């Protein structure tokens, strides 16, 4: 039916105020969220933390391998993968808040991929693993 208006009863009866807000089950106050940011529910915050974990040193030497032209790779950023230097999803299950670096090889060639996770040219090794800071760090610990 075109042009027919139907009235919908309001949720608040005239003369009565809206019900009071329900009290929270826990007594801890909610932290105030700065303007412009939305609060993340507790279960989402566990899986997607606001402050990502620091990457850990997977190895102290790069891995040399041949990349195939046109193939897409996912380089492990967090250092927790068992398939170094590539991602195996450990960042998700360990709730690091980090994501792998997806890149496509432009040409078939042998490259050195970083495993100390401190390179300034990810995913490629730039020699940072030779620094004193990386050499002093334990494998599996953040820099």
Coordinates of C-alpha atoms in Angstrom, one line a residue, residues 67-71 73 104-109:
X67 CA 61.9 -16.5 -4.6
X68 CA 59.8 -17.3 -7.7
X69 CA 58.7 -14.4 -9.9
X70 CA 55.0 -13.6 -9.5
X71 CA 54.5 -15.7 -6.4
X73 CA 54.8 -14.7 0.1
X104 CA 55.1 -10.5 -4.3
X105 CA 58.5 -11.5 -5.9
X106 CA 59.2 -9.4 -9.0
X107 CA 61.8 -11.7 -10.4
X108 CA 63.1 -15.2 -9.7
X109 CA 66.3 -14.8 -7.6

